[in-house]
Short mmCIF file of C-alpha atoms and ligand atoms in Angstrom, two decimals:
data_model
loop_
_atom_site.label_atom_id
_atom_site.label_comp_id
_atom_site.label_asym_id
_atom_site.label_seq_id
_atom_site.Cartn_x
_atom_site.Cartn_y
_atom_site.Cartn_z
CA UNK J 1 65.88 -34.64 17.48
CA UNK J 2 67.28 -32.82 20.45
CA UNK J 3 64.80 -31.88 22.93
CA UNK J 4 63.87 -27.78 22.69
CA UNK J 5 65.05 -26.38 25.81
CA UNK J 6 64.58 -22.78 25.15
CA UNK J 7 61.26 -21.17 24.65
CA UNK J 8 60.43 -18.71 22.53
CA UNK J 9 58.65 -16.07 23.75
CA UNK J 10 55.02 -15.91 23.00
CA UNK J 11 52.73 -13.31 21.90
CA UNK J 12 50.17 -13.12 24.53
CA UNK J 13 47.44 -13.80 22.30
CA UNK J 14 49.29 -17.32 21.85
CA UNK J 15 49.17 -18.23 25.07
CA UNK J 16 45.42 -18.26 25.20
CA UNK J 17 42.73 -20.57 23.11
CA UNK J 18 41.14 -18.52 20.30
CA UNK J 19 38.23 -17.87 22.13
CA UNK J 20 39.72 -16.28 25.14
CA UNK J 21 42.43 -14.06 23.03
CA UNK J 22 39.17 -12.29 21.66
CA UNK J 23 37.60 -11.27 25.74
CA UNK J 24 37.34 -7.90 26.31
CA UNK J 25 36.52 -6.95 30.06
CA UNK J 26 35.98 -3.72 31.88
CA UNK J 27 37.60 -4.02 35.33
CA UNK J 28 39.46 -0.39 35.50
CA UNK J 29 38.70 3.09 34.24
CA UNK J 30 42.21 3.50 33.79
CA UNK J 31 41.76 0.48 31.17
CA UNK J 32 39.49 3.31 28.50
CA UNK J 33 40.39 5.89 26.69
CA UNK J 34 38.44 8.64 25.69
CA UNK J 35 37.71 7.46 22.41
CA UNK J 36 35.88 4.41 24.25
CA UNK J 37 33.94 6.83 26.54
CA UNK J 38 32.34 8.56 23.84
CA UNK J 39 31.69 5.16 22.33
CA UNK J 40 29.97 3.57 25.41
CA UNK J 41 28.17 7.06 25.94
CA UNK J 42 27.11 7.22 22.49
CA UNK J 43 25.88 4.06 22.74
CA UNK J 44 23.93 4.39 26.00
CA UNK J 45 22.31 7.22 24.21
CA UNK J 46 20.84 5.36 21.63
CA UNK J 47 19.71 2.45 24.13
CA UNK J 48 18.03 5.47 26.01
CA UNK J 49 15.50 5.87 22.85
CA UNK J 50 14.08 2.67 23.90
CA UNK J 51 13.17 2.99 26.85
CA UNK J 52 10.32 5.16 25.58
CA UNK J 53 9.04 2.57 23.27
CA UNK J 54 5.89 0.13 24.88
CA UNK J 55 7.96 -3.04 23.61
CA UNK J 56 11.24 -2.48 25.62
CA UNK J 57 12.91 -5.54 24.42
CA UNK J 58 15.86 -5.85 21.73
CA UNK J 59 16.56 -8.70 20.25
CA UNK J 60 20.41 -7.60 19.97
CA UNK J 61 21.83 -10.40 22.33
CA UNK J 62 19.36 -12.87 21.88
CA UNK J 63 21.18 -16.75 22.56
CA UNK J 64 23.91 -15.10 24.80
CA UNK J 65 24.34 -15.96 28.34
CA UNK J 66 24.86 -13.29 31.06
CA UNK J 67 26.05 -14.64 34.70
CA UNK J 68 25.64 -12.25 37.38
CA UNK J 69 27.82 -13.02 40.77
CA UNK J 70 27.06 -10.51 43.33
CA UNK J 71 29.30 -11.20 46.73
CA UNK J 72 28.06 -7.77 48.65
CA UNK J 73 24.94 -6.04 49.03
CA UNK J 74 23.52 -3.97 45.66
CA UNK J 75 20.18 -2.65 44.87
CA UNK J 76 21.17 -0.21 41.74
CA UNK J 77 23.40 -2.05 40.17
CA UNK J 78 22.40 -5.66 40.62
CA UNK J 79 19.27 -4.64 39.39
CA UNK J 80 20.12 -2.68 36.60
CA UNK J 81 22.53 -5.64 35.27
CA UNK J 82 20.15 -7.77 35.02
CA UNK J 83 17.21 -5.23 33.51
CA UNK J 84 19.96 -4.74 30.81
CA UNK J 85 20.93 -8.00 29.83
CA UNK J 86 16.94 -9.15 30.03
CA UNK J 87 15.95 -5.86 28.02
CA UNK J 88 18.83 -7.15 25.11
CA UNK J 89 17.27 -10.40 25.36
CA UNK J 90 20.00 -12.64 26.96
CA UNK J 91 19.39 -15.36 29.18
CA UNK J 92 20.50 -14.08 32.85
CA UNK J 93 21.78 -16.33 35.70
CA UNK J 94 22.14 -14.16 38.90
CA UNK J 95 24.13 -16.13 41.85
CA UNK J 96 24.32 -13.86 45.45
CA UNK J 97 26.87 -14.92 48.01
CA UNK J 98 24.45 -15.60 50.72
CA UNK J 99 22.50 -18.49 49.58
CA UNK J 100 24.94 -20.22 47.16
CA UNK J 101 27.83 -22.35 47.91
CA UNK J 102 30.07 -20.00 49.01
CA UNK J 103 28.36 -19.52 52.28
CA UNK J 104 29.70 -23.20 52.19
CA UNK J 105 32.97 -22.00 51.43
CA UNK J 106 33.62 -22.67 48.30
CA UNK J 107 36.29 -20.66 46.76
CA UNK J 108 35.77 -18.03 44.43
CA UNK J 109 37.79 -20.08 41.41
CA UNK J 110 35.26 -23.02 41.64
CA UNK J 111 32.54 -21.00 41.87
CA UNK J 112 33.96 -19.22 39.11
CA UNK J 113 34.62 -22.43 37.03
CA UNK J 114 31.23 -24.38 37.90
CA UNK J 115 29.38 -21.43 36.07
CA UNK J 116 32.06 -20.97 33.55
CA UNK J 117 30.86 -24.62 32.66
CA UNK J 118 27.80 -23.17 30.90
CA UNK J 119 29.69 -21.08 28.99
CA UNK J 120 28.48 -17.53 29.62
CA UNK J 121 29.79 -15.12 27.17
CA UNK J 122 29.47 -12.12 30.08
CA UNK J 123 30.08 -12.88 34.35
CA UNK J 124 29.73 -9.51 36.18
CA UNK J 125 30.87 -9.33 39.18
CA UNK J 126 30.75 -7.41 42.62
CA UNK J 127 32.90 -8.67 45.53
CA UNK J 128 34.39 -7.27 48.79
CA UNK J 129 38.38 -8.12 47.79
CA UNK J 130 40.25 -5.69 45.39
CA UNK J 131 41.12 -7.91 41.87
CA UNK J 132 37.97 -10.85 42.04
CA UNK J 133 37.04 -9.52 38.72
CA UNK J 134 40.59 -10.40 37.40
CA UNK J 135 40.48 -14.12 39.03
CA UNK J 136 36.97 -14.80 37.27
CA UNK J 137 38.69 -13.16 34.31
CA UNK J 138 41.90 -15.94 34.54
CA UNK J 139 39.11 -19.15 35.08
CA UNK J 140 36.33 -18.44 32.79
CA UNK J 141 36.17 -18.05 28.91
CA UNK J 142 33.57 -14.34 28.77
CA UNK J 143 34.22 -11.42 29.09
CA UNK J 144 33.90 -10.15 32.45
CA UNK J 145 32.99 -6.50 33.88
CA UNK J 146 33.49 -5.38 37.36
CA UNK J 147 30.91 -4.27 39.28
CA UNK J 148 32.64 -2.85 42.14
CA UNK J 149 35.73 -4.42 43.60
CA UNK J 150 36.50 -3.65 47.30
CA UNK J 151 37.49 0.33 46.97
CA UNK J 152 39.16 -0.06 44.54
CA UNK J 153 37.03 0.55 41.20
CA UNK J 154 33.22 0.99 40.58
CA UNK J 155 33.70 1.38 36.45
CA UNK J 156 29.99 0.99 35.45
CA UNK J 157 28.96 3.79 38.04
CA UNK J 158 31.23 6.43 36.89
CA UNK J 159 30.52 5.84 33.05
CA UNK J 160 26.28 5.92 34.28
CA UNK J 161 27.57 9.55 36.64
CA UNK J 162 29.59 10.48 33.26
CA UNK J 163 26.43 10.30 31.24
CA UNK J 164 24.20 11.66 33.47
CA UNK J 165 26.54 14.61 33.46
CA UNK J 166 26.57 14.95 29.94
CA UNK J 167 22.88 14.51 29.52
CA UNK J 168 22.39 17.21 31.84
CA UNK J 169 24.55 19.93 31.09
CA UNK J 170 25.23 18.67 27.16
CA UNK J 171 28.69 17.76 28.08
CA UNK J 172 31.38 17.11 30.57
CA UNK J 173 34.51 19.28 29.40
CA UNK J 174 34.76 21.83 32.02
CA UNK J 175 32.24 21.29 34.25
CA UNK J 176 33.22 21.33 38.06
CA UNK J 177 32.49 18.05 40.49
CA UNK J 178 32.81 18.42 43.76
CA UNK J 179 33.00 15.06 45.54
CA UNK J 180 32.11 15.24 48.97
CA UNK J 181 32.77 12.78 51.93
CA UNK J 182 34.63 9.37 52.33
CA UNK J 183 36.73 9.06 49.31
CA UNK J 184 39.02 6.83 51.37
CA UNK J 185 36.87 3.71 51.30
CA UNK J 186 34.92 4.81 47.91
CA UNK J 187 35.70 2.65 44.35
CA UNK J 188 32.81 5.20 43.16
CA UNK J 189 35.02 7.97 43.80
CA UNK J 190 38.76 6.50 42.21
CA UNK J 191 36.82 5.30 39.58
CA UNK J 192 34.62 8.68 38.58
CA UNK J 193 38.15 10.93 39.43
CA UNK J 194 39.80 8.99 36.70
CA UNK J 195 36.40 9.37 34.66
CA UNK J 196 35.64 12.80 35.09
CA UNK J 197 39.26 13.89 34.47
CA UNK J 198 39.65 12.10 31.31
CA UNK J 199 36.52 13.96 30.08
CA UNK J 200 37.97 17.40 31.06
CA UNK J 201 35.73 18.18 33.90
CA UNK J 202 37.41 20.09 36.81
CA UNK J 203 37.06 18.09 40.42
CA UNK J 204 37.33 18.90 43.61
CA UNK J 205 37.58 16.55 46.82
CA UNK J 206 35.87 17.65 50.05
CA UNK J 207 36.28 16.21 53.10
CA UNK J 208 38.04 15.87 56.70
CA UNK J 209 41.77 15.07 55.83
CA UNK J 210 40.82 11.21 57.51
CA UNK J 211 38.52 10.76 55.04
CA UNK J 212 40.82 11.80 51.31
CA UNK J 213 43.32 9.63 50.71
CA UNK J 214 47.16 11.16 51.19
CA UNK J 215 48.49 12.14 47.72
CA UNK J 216 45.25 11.78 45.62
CA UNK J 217 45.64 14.84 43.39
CA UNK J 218 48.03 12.74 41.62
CA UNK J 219 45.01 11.37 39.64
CA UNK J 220 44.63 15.24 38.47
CA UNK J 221 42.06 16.39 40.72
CA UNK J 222 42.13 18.86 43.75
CA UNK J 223 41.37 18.82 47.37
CA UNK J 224 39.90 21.10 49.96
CA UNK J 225 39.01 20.60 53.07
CA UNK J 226 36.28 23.48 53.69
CA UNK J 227 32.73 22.66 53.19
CA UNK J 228 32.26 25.71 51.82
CA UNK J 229 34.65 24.81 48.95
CA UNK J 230 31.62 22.88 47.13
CA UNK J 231 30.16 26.05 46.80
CA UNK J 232 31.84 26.83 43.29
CA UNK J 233 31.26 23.33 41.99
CA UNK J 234 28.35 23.05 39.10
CA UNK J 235 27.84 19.23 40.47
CA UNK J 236 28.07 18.49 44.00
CA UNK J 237 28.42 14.80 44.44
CA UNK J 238 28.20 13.18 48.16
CA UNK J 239 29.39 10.04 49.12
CA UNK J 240 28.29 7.98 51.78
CA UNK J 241 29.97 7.22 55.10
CA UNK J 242 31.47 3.28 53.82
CA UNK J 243 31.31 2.19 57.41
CA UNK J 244 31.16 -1.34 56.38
CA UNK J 245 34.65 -0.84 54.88
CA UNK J 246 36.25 0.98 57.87
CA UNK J 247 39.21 -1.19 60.26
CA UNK J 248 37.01 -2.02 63.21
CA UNK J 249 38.31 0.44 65.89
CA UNK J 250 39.82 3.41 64.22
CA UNK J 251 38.13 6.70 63.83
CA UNK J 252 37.72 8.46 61.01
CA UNK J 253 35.49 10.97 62.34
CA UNK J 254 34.11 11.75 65.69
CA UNK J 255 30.70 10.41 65.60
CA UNK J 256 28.13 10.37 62.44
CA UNK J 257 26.60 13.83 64.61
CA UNK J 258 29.90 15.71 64.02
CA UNK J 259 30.18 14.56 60.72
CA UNK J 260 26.80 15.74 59.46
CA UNK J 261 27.50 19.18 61.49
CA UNK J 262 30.74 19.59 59.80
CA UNK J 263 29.95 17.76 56.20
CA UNK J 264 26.75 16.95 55.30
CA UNK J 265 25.23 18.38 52.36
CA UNK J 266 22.10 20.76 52.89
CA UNK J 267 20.08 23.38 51.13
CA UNK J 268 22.00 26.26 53.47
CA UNK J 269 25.38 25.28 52.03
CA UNK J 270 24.65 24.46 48.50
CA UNK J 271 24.12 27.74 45.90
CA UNK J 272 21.13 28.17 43.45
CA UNK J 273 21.18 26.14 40.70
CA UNK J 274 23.39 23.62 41.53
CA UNK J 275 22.95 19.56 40.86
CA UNK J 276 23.43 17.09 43.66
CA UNK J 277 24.66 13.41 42.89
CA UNK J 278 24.47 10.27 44.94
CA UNK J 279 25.59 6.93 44.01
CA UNK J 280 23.34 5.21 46.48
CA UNK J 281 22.74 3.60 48.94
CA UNK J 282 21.58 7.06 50.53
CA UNK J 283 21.71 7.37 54.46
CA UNK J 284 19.33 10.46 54.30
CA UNK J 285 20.13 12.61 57.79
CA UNK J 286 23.99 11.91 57.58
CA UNK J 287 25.89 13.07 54.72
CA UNK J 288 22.44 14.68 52.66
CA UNK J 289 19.56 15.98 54.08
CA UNK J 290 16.25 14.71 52.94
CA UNK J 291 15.20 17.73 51.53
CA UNK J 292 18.41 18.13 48.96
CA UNK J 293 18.14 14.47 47.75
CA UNK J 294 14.45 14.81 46.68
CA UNK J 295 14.47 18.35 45.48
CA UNK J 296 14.20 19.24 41.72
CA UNK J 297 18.10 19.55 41.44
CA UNK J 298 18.67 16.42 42.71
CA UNK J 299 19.94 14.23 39.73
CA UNK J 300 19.78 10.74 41.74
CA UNK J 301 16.84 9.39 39.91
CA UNK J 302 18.03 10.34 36.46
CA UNK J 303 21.45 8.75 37.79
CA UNK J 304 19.03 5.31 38.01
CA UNK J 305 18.01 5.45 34.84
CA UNK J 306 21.39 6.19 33.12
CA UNK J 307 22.16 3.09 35.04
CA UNK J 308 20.02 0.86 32.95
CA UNK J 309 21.26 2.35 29.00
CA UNK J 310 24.69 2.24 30.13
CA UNK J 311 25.06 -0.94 31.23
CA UNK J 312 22.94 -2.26 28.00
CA UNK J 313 25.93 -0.26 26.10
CA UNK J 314 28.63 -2.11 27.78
CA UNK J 315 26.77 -5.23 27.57
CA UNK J 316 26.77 -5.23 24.08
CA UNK J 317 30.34 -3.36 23.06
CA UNK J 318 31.61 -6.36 24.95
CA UNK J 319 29.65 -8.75 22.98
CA UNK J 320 30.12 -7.10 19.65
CA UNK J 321 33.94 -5.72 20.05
CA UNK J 322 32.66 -2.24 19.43
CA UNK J 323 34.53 -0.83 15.91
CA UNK J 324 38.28 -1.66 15.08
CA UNK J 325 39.75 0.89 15.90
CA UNK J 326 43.06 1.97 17.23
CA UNK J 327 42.63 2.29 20.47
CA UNK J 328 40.71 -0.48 20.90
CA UNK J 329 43.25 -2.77 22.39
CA UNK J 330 43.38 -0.17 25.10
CA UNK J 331 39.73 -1.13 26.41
CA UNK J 332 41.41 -4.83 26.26
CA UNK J 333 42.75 -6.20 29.39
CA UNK J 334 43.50 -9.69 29.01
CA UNK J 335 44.14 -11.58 32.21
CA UNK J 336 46.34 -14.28 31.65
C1 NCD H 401 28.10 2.27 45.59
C2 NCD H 401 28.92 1.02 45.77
O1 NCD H 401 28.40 -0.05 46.05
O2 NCD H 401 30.13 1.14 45.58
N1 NCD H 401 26.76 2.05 45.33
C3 NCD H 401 26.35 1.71 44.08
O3 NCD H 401 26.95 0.92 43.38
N2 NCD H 401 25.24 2.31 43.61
C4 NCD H 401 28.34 3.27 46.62
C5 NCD H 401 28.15 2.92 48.05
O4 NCD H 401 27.99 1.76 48.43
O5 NCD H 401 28.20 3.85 48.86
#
């Protein structure tokens, strides 16, 4: 028989064992649609009528294996991870950079495949470089969320901002979100644009023109760059100066003094009524004063705690495929 020289395409399911062709991740925004939202949020809701019980714990993922890789600093969302995957009742292996072998310099593929070896049906990740999700995604057979990538996208954190939104003012269609600060070096900010947009909320970028990327409003949003211009917004969300992300070397603003002067978010230049948002870390004194990020408006705390439900949502939609529906192949991004 002559030897086949010409291959037929192949679906892209075929190119992948069974068990891969059915991961799901969440690396992107951009990779849900609304539908999915409402699902995750949904979901997180009904998680959130747990947390009031005295036994916390659901058995709902009880024999699966959650791997948690965290290559940069996290308090929130390290943290909350692993509180979610515990509280679902999944056994949770939680690897930092510092202190495992890739301060030996092991690569991020054989890190990735030595814990792919126990077969974790979840790895979330957080690294400095743009697309690590997508390489653990290509060596290891789970499903795989990103938990910040570089600046490029912070999913989890806009879905817990999206909730906290919706819990808040019972939903987000129309509301206005100002986002204040360095949007430049933010994932929290591409990835809650995209987000809030989707969701019809109305958002506005404040900021010195170093500090909002060139061309942004493409993503549907608009830009000002007048303090004052948070004034109309119903949420006023700050971001914090990313110097760790910053070229050594240039300047993207005078000194930390001028920027507070010129951008930091106080009491004298928000309006009654309005909500203040912070990711987290906080550098109280530079871009919030202490006094707005502890006041009864602030909605950091609650922010925390949508944290927890929303990541137990995506745990388990992962897990379970969420229902078949048609736009579910959107929420699919299969790295080949
Ligand atoms: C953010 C992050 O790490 O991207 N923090 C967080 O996840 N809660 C925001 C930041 O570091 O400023």
């Amino acid at each position: 028989m002559p030897e086949k020289t010409v291959q037929q395409p192949l679906m892209r399911d075929e190119l992948l064992p069974p068990s891969r062709a059915r991961r799901r991740h969440l690396i992107s925004i951009a990779d849900l649609g609304r539908p999915d939202i409402e699902r995750l949020l949904g979901l997180a809701r009904t998680f959130a009528t747990s947390l009031d019980r005295d036994v916390k714990k659901l058995p709902t993922l009880r024999g699966r294996t959650v791997v948690s890789m965290f290559y940069e600093p996290s308090t929130r969302t390290s943290t909350s991870f692993e509180l979610a995957a515990k509280r679902l009742s999944a056994d949770v292996m939680s690897i930092r950079a510092s202190g495992s072998s890739a301060d030996k310099g092991e690569s991020l593929k054989d890190t990735a495949l030595t814990l792919g070896a126990y077969d974790p049906d979840i790895v979330v990740i957080r690294h400095t470089s743009i697309g690590a999700p997508d390489v653990v995604a290509r060596h290891v057979d789970a499903h795989v969320v990103n938990a910040g990538d570089g600046k490029r996208q912070h999913p989890t954190q806009a879905l817990l901002d999206l909730f906290t939104i919706d819990e808040e003012f019972g939903g987000v269609d129309g509301i206005h979100v100002a986002i204040v600060g360095d949007v430049l070096h933010s994932r929290v900010a591409r990835s809650n644009i995209q987000a809030l947009v989707l969701m019809g909320a109305h958002v506005t970028l404040v900021g010195p023109p170093t500090l909002i990327p060139r061309g942004i409003e493409a993503l549907g949003c608009e830009v000002s760059h007048d303090i004052n211009a948070i004034r109309d917004a119903d949420v006023v969300y700050v971001l914090r100066m990313q110097r760790e992300r910053m070229e050594a070397g240039a300047n993207f603003v005078p000194s930390l003094r001028e920027y507070t002067a010129r951008w930091g978010v106080s009491a004298e230049r928000l309006t009654k009524g309005q909500r203040v948002m912070h990711p987290g870390p906080m550098n109280r004194g530079v871009e919030i004063t202490p006094d707005v990020a502890d006041a009864a408006e602030s909605l950091i705390q609650r922010q925390v705690r949508s944290g927890l439900v929303v990541r137990m949502a995506v745990l388990y939609d992962l897990v379970t495929g969420g229902p078949v529906s048609a736009v579910a192949p959107a929420t699919i991004r299969e790295v080949a």
